[in-house]
CSV table of C-alpha atoms in Angstrom, one decimal:
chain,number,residue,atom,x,y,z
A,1,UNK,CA,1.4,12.2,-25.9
A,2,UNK,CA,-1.0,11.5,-22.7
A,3,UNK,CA,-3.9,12.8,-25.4
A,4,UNK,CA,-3.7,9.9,-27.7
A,5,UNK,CA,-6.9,7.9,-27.4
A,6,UNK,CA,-5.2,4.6,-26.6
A,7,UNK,CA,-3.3,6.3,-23.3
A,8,UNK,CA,-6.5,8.4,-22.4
A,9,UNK,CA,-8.6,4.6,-22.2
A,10,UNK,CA,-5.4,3.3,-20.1
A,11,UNK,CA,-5.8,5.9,-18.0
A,12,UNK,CA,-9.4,5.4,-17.6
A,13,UNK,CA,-8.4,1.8,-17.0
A,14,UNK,CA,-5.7,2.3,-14.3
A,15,UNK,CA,-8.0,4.7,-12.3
A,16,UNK,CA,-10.9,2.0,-12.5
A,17,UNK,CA,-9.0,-0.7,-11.0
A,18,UNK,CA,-6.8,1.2,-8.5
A,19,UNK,CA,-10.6,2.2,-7.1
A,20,UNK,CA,-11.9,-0.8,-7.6
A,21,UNK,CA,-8.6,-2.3,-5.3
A,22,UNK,CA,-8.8,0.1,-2.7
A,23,UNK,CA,-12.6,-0.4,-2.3
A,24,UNK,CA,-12.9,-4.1,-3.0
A,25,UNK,CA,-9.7,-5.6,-2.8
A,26,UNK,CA,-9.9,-8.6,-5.0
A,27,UNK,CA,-6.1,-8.8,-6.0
A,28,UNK,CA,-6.6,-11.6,-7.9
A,29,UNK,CA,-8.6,-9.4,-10.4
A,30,UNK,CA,-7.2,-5.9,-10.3
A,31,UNK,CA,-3.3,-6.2,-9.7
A,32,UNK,CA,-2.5,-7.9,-12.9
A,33,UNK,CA,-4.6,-4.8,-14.8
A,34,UNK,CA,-2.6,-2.6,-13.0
A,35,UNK,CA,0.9,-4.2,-13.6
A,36,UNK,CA,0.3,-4.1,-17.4
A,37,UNK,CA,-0.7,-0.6,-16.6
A,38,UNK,CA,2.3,0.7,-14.6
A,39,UNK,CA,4.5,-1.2,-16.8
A,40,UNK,CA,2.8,1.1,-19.9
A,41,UNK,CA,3.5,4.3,-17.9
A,42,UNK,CA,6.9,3.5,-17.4
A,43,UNK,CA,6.9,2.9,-21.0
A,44,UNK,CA,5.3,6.0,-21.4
A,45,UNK,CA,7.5,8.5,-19.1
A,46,UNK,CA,10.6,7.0,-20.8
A,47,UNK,CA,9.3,8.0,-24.1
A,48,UNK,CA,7.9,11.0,-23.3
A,49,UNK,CA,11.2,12.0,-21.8
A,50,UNK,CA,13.0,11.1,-25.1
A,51,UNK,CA,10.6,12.9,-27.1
A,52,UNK,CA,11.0,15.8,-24.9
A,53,UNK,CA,14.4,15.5,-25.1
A,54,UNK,CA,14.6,15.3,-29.4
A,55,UNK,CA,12.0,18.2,-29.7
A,56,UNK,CA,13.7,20.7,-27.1
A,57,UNK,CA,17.2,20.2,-28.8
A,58,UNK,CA,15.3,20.7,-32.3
A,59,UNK,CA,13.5,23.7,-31.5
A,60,UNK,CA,14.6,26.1,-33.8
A,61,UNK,CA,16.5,29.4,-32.3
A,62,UNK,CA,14.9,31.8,-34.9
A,63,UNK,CA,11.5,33.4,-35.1
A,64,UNK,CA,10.0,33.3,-38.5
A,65,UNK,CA,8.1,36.5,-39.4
A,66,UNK,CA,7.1,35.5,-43.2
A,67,UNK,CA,5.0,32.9,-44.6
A,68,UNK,CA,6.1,32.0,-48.4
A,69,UNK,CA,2.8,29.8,-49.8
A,70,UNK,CA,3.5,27.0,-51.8
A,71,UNK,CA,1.4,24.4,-53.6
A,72,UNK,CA,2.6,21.7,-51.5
A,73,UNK,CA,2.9,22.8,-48.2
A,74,UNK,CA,5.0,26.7,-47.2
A,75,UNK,CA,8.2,28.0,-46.3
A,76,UNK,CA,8.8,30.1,-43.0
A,77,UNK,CA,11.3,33.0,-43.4
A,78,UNK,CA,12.6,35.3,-41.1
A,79,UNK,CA,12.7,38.9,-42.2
A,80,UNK,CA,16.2,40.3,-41.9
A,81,UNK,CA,17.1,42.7,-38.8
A,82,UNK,CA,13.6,42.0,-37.3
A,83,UNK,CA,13.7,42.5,-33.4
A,84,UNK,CA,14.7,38.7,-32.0
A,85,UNK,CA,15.5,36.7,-34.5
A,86,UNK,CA,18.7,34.9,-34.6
A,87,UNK,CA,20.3,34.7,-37.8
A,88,UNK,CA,22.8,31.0,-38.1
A,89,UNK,CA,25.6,30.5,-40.3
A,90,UNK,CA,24.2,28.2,-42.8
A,91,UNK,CA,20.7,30.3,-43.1
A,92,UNK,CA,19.2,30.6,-46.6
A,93,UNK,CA,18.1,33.3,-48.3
A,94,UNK,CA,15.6,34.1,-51.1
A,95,UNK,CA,14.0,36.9,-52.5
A,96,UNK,CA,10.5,38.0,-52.4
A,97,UNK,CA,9.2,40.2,-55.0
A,98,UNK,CA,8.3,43.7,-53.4
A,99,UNK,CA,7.4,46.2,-55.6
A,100,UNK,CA,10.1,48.1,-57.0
A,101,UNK,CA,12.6,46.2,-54.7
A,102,UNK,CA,13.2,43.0,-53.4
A,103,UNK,CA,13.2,41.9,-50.1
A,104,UNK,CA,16.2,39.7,-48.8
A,105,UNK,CA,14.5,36.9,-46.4
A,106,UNK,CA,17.1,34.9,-44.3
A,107,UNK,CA,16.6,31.9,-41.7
A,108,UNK,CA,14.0,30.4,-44.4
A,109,UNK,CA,12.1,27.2,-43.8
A,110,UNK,CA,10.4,24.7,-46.1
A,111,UNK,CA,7.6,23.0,-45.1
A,112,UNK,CA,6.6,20.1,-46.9
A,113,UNK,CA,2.7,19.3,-46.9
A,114,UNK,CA,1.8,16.7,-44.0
A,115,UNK,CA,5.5,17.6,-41.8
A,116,UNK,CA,3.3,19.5,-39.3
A,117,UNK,CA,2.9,16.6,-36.5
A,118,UNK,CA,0.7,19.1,-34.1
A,119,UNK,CA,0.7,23.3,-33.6
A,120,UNK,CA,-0.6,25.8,-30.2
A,121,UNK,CA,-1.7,28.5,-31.9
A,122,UNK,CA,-2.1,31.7,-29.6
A,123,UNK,CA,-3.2,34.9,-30.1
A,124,UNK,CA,0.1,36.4,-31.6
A,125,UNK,CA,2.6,33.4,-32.4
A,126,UNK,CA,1.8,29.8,-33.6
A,127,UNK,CA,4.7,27.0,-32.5
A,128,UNK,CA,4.5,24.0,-34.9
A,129,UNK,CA,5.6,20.8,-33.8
A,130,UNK,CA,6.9,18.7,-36.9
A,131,UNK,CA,7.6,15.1,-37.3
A,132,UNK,CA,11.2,15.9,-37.8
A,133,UNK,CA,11.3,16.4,-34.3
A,134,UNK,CA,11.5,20.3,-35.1
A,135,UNK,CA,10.0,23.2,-33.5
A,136,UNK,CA,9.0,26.4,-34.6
A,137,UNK,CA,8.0,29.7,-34.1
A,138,UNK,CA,5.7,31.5,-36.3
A,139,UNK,CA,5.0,35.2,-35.5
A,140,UNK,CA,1.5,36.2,-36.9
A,141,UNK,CA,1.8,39.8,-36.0
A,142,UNK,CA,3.8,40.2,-39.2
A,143,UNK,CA,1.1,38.2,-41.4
A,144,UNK,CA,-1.7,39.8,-43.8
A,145,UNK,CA,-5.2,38.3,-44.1
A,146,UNK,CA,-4.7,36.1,-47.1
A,147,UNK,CA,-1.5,34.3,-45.3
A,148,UNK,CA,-3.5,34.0,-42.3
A,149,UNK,CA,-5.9,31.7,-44.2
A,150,UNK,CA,-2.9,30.4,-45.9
A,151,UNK,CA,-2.0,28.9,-43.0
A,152,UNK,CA,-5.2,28.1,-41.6
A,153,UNK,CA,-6.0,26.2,-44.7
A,154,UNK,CA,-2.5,24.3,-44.1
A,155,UNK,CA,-2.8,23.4,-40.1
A,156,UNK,CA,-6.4,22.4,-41.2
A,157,UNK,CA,-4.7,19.3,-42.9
A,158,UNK,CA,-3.1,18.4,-39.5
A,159,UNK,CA,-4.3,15.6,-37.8
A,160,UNK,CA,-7.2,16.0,-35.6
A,161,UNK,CA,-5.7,14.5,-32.8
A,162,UNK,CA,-2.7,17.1,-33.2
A,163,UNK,CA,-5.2,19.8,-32.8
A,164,UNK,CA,-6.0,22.3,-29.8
A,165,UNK,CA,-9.9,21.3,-29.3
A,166,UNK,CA,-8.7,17.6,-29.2
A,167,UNK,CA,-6.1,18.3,-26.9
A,168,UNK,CA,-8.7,20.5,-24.8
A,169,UNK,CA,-11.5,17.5,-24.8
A,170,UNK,CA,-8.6,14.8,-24.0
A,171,UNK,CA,-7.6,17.7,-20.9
A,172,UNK,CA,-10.8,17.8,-19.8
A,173,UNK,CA,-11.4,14.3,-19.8
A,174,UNK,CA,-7.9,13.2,-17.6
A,175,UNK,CA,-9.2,16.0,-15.4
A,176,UNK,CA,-12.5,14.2,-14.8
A,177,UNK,CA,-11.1,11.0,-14.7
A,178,UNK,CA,-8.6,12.5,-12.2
A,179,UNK,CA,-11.0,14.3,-9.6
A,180,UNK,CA,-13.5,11.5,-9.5
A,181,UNK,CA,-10.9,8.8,-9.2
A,182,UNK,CA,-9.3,10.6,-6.5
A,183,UNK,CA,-12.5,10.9,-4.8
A,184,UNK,CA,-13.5,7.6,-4.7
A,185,UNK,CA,-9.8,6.1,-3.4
A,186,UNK,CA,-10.0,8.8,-0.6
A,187,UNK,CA,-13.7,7.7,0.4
A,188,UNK,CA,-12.8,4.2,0.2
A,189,UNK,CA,-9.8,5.3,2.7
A,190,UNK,CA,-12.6,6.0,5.1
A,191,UNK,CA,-13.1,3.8,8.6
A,192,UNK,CA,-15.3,0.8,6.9
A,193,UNK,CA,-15.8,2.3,3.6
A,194,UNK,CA,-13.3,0.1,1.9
A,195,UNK,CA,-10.5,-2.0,2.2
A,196,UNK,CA,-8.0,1.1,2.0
A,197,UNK,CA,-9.4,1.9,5.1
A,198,UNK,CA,-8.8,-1.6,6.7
A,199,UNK,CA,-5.1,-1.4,4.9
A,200,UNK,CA,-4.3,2.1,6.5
A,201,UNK,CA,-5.8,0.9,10.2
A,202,UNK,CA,-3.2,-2.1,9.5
A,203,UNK,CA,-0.4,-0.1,9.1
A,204,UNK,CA,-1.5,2.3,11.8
A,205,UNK,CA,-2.5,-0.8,14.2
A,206,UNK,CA,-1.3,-4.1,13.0
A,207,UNK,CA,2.4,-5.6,13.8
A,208,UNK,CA,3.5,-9.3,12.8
A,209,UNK,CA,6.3,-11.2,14.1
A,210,UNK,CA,8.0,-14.9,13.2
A,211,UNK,CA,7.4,-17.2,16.4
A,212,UNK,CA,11.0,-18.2,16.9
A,213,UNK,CA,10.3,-19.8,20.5
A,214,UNK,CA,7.6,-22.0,18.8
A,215,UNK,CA,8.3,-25.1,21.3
A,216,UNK,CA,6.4,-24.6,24.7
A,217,UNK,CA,8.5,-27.3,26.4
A,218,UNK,CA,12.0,-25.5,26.0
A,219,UNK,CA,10.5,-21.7,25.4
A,220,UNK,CA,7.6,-21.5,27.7
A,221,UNK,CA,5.3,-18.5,27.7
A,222,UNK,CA,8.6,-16.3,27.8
A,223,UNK,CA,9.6,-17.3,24.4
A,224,UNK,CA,6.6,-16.6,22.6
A,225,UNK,CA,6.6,-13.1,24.5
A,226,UNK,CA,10.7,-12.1,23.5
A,227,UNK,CA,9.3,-12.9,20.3
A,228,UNK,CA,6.6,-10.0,20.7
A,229,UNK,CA,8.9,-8.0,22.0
A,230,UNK,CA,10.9,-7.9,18.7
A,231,UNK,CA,8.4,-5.5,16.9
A,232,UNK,CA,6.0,-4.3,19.7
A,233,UNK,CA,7.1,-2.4,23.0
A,234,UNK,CA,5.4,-4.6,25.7
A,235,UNK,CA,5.2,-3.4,29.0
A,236,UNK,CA,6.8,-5.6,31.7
A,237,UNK,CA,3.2,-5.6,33.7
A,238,UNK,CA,0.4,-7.2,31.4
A,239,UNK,CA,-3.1,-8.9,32.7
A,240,UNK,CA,-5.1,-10.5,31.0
A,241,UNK,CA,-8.3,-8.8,29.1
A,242,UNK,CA,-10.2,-12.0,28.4
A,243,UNK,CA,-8.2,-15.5,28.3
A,244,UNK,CA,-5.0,-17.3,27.4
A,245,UNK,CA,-5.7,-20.2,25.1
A,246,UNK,CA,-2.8,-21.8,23.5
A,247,UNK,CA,-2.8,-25.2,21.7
A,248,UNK,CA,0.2,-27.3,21.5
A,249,UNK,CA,1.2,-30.7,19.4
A,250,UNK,CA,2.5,-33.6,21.3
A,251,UNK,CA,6.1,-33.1,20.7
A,252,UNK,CA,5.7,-29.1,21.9
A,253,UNK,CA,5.5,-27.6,18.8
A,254,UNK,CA,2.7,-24.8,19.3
A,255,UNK,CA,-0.2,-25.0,17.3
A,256,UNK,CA,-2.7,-21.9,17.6
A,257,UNK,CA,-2.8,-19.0,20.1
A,258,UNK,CA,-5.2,-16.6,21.3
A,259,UNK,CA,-5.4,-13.5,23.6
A,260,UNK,CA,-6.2,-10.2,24.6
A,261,UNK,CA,-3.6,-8.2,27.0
A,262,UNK,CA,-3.4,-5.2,28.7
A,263,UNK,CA,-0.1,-3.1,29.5
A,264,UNK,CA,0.6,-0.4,32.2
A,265,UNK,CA,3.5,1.3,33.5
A,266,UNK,CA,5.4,1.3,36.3
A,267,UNK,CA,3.1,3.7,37.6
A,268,UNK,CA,-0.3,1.9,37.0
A,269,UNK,CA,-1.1,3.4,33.9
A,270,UNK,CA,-3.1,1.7,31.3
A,271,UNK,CA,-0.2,2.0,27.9
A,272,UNK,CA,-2.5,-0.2,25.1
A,273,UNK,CA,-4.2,-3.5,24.6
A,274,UNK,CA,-2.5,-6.1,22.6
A,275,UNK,CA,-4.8,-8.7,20.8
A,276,UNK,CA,-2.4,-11.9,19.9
A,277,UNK,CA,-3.0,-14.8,17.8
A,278,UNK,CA,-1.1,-17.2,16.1
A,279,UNK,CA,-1.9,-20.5,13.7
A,280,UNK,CA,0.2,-22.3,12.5
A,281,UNK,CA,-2.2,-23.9,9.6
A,282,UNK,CA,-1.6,-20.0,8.0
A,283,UNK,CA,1.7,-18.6,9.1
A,284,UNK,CA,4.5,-19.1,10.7
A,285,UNK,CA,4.1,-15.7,12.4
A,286,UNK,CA,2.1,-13.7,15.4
A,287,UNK,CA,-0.6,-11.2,14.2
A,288,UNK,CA,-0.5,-8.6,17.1
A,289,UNK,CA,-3.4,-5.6,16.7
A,290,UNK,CA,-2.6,-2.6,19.1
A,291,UNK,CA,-4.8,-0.1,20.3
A,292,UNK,CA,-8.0,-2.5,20.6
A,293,UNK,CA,-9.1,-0.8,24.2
A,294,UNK,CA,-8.6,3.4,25.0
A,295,UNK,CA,-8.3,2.6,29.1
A,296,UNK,CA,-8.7,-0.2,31.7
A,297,UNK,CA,-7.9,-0.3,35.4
A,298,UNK,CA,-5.5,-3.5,35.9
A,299,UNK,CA,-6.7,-6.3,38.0
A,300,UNK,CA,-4.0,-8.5,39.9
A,301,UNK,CA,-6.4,-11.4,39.5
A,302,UNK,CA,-6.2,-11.6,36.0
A,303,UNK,CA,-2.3,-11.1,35.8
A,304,UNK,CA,-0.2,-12.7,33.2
A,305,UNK,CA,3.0,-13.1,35.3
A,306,UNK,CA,1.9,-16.1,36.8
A,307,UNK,CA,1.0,-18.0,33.7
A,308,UNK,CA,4.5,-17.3,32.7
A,309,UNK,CA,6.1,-18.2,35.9
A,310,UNK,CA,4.1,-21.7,36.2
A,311,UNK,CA,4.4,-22.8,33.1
A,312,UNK,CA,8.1,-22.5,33.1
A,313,UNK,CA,8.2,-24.7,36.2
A,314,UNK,CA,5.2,-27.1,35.8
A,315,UNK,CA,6.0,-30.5,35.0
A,316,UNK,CA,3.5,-30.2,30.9
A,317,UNK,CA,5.6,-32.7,29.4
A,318,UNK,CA,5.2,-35.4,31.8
A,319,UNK,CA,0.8,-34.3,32.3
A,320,UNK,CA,0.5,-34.7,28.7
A,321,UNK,CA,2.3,-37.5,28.8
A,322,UNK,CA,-0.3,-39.2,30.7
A,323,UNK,CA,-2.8,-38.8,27.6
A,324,UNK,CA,-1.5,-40.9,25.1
A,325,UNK,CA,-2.7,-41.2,22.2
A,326,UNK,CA,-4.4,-37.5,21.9
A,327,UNK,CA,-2.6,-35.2,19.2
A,328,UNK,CA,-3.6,-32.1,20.5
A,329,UNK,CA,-3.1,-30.5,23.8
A,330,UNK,CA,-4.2,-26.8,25.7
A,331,UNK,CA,-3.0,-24.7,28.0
A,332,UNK,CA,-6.3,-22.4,29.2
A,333,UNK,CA,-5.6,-19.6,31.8
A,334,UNK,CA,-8.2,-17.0,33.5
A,335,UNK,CA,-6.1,-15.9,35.9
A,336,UNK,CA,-7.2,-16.3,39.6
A,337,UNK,CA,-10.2,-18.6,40.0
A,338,UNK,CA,-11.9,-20.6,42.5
A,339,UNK,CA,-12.9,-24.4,42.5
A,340,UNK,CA,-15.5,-26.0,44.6
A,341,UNK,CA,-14.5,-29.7,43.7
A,342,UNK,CA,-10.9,-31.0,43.8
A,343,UNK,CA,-11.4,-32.8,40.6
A,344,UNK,CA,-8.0,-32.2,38.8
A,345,UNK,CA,-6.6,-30.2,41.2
A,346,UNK,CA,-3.1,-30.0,41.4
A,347,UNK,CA,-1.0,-27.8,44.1
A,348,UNK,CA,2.2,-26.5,42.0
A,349,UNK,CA,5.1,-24.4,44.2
A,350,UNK,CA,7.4,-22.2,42.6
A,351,UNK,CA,10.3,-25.2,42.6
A,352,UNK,CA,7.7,-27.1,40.4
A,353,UNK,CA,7.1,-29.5,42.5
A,354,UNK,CA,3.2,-30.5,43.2
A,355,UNK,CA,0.6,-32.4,45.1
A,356,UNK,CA,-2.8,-33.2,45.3
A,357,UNK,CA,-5.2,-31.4,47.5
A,358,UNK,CA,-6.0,-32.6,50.8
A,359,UNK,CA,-8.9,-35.2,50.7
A,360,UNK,CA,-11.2,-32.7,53.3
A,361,UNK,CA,-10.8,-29.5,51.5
A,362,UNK,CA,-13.7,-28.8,49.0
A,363,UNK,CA,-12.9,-25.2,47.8
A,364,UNK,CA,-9.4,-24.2,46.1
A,365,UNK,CA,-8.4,-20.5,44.9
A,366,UNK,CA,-5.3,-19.2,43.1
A,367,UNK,CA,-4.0,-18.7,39.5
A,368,UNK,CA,-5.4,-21.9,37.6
A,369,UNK,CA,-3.6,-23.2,34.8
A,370,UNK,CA,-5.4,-25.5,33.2
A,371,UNK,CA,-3.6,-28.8,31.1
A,372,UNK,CA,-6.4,-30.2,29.1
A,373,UNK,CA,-7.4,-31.7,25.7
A,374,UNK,CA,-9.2,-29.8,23.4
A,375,UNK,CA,-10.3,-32.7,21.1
A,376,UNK,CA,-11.3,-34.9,24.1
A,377,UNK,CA,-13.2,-33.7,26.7
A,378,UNK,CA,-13.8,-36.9,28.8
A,379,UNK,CA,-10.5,-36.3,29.7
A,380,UNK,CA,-10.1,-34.3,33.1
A,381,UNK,CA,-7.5,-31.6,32.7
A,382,UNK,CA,-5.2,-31.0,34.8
A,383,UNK,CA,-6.1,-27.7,37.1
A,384,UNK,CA,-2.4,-26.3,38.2
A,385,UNK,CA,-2.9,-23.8,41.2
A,386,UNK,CA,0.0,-21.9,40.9
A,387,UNK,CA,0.9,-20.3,44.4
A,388,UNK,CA,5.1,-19.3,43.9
A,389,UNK,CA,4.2,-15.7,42.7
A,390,UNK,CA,3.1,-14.5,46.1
């Protein structure tokens, strides 16, 4: 059945768009050619299977040894008490002239001319395929030269596309199709060769989670970390790689985020890197991409801990507060940083409590949090040196 011209250009088809998809993408283009297609196969395999099913329960138990010519197609017979053949109750029988006696033929089989759907005809036995839904077995051992062309002459009438060198060509060509498709789907599996590639290094790399804890005024930093925690193992110590830059709406509701983290055991060890983002404008959920870095030495000056700790004691609501108007705010932390003007400096203790600096000091050091507006920047943010974690 896969030999039929229309399933050999389907096949052609599905192998052109499944390496088309895993080397271009373009979903919009190739995912509805290969729904049609898998819904065809199905289709296909659930007829096949029926047709497999009617042709194995019709295949005949008895091998034919004589072929009887008629003008309109022949009649199979089985010579009696030949080695094999299974005689059943309601055979037929008919004589053959022979000479001085007559030879009684049983298990005979009419033919009519076109019944023969296809045949695979070997060196010693023929089986013929017929569009009863019948198969049979033809032993040309037995045969003399003119029933040979006999029956030549008759499969000759078959179908061409029911004929070995069809079925060989259409072989040939699924092979071809086969190999070269499977050769181009693995390439395109290969780092930047294709968008396989990218697919497999998301599965291997990429991990998504909702952002449950999506209010920085109630959640703090902590929430949107429990929230990582759900599908990747974060270590408990994590410093920062490059920045924390998180944008929040007025009312809390968090907006966009954007960092790099490193994790280490209890021991020191670097474990991974952990590249997070998060908009809001494009999902409701935090893209986390693992294994950016292969090693880094952590740095206490860039630790994450305090971030989390001053935030969740830092008076934000009220700082923002002071901005009115502005429908965007930031959060921007470096870690450890030092100032040389006390412009927006703000002294915050582990109770939250805070004060200004004293008007004679010029230089300030510490873990900076930084309260600013992203869409104004005539606004001074507010520079929170966090000294509770040590």
């Amino acid at each position: 059945m896969l030999t039929r011209p229309v399933n050999l250009v389907l096949y052609w088809l599905s192998w052109r768009h499944l390496c088309s998809l895993c080397r271009y993408g373009r979903l919009y283009r190739n995912v509805p050619v290969l729904a049609v297609c898998l819904v065809w196969w199905l289709g296909a395999i659930g007829y096949g299977l029926w047709l497999w099913g009617r042709y194995k329960k019709g295949r005949r138990s008895a091998v034919f040894r004589k072929l009887l010519p008629r003008e309109k197609g022949l009649v199979l017979a089985a010579g009696e008490g030949a080695e094999g053949t299974a005689v059943r109750a309601d055979s037929a029988k008919e004589t053959v002239p022979g000479g001085a006696a007559e030879t009684e033929m049983r298990e005979t089989k009419p033919i009519p001319e076109g019944s023969v759907k296809w045949y695979v005809k070997r060196r010693h036995f023929c089986q013929l395929f017929l569009k009863e839904k019948e198969v049979l077995l033809l032993d040309l051992r037995g045969l003399t030269g003119e029933e040979r062309d006999f029956l030549d002459v008759k499969l000759s009438a078959v179908s061409f596309l029911g004929k070995g060198i069809w079925r060989a060509a259409a072989g040939i060509f699924l092979a071809a199709v086969t190999l070269y498709g499977g050769r181009l789907v693995a390439e395109s599996a290969v780092p930047y060769q294709g968008k396989l590639a990218w697919y497999l290094d998301d599965l291997k790399d990429k991990r998504t989670c909702t952002l449950k804890h999506d209010n920085i005024y109630e959640w703090g930093i902590e929430g949107i970390l429990e929230d990582v925690r759900e599908k990747v193992n974060l270590p408990e110590a994590l410093c920062l790689a490059t920045s924390f830059n998180l944008h929040f709406a007025p009312d809390g509701e968090i907006i966009t985020l954007d960092t790099m983290l490193y994790g280490f055991d209890e021991k020191g060890d670097f474990v991974d890197s952990y590249l997070i983002s998060y908009n809001r404008a494009h999902s409701g959920k935090i893209t986390v991409y693992l294994h950016g870095a292969s090693s880094a030495s952590y740095d206490e000056s860039r630790a994450l801990a305090p971030l989390v700790e001053g935030v969740s004691v830092m008076p934000l609501r009220e700082t923002v507060e002071e901005w009115k108007g502005e429908e965007c705010f930031g959060i921007l932390y470096y870690g450890s940083r030092i100032w040389y003007s006390s412009e927006g400096i703000r002294l915050l203790d582990q109770d939250g409590g805070w004060q200004l600096p004293p008007y004679d000091q010029y230089s300030f050091s510490g873990y900076s949090i930084s309260v600013f507006c992203p869409e104004n920047e005539s606004i001074v943010p507010a520079r929170y040196i966090y000294s509770g974690n040590g």
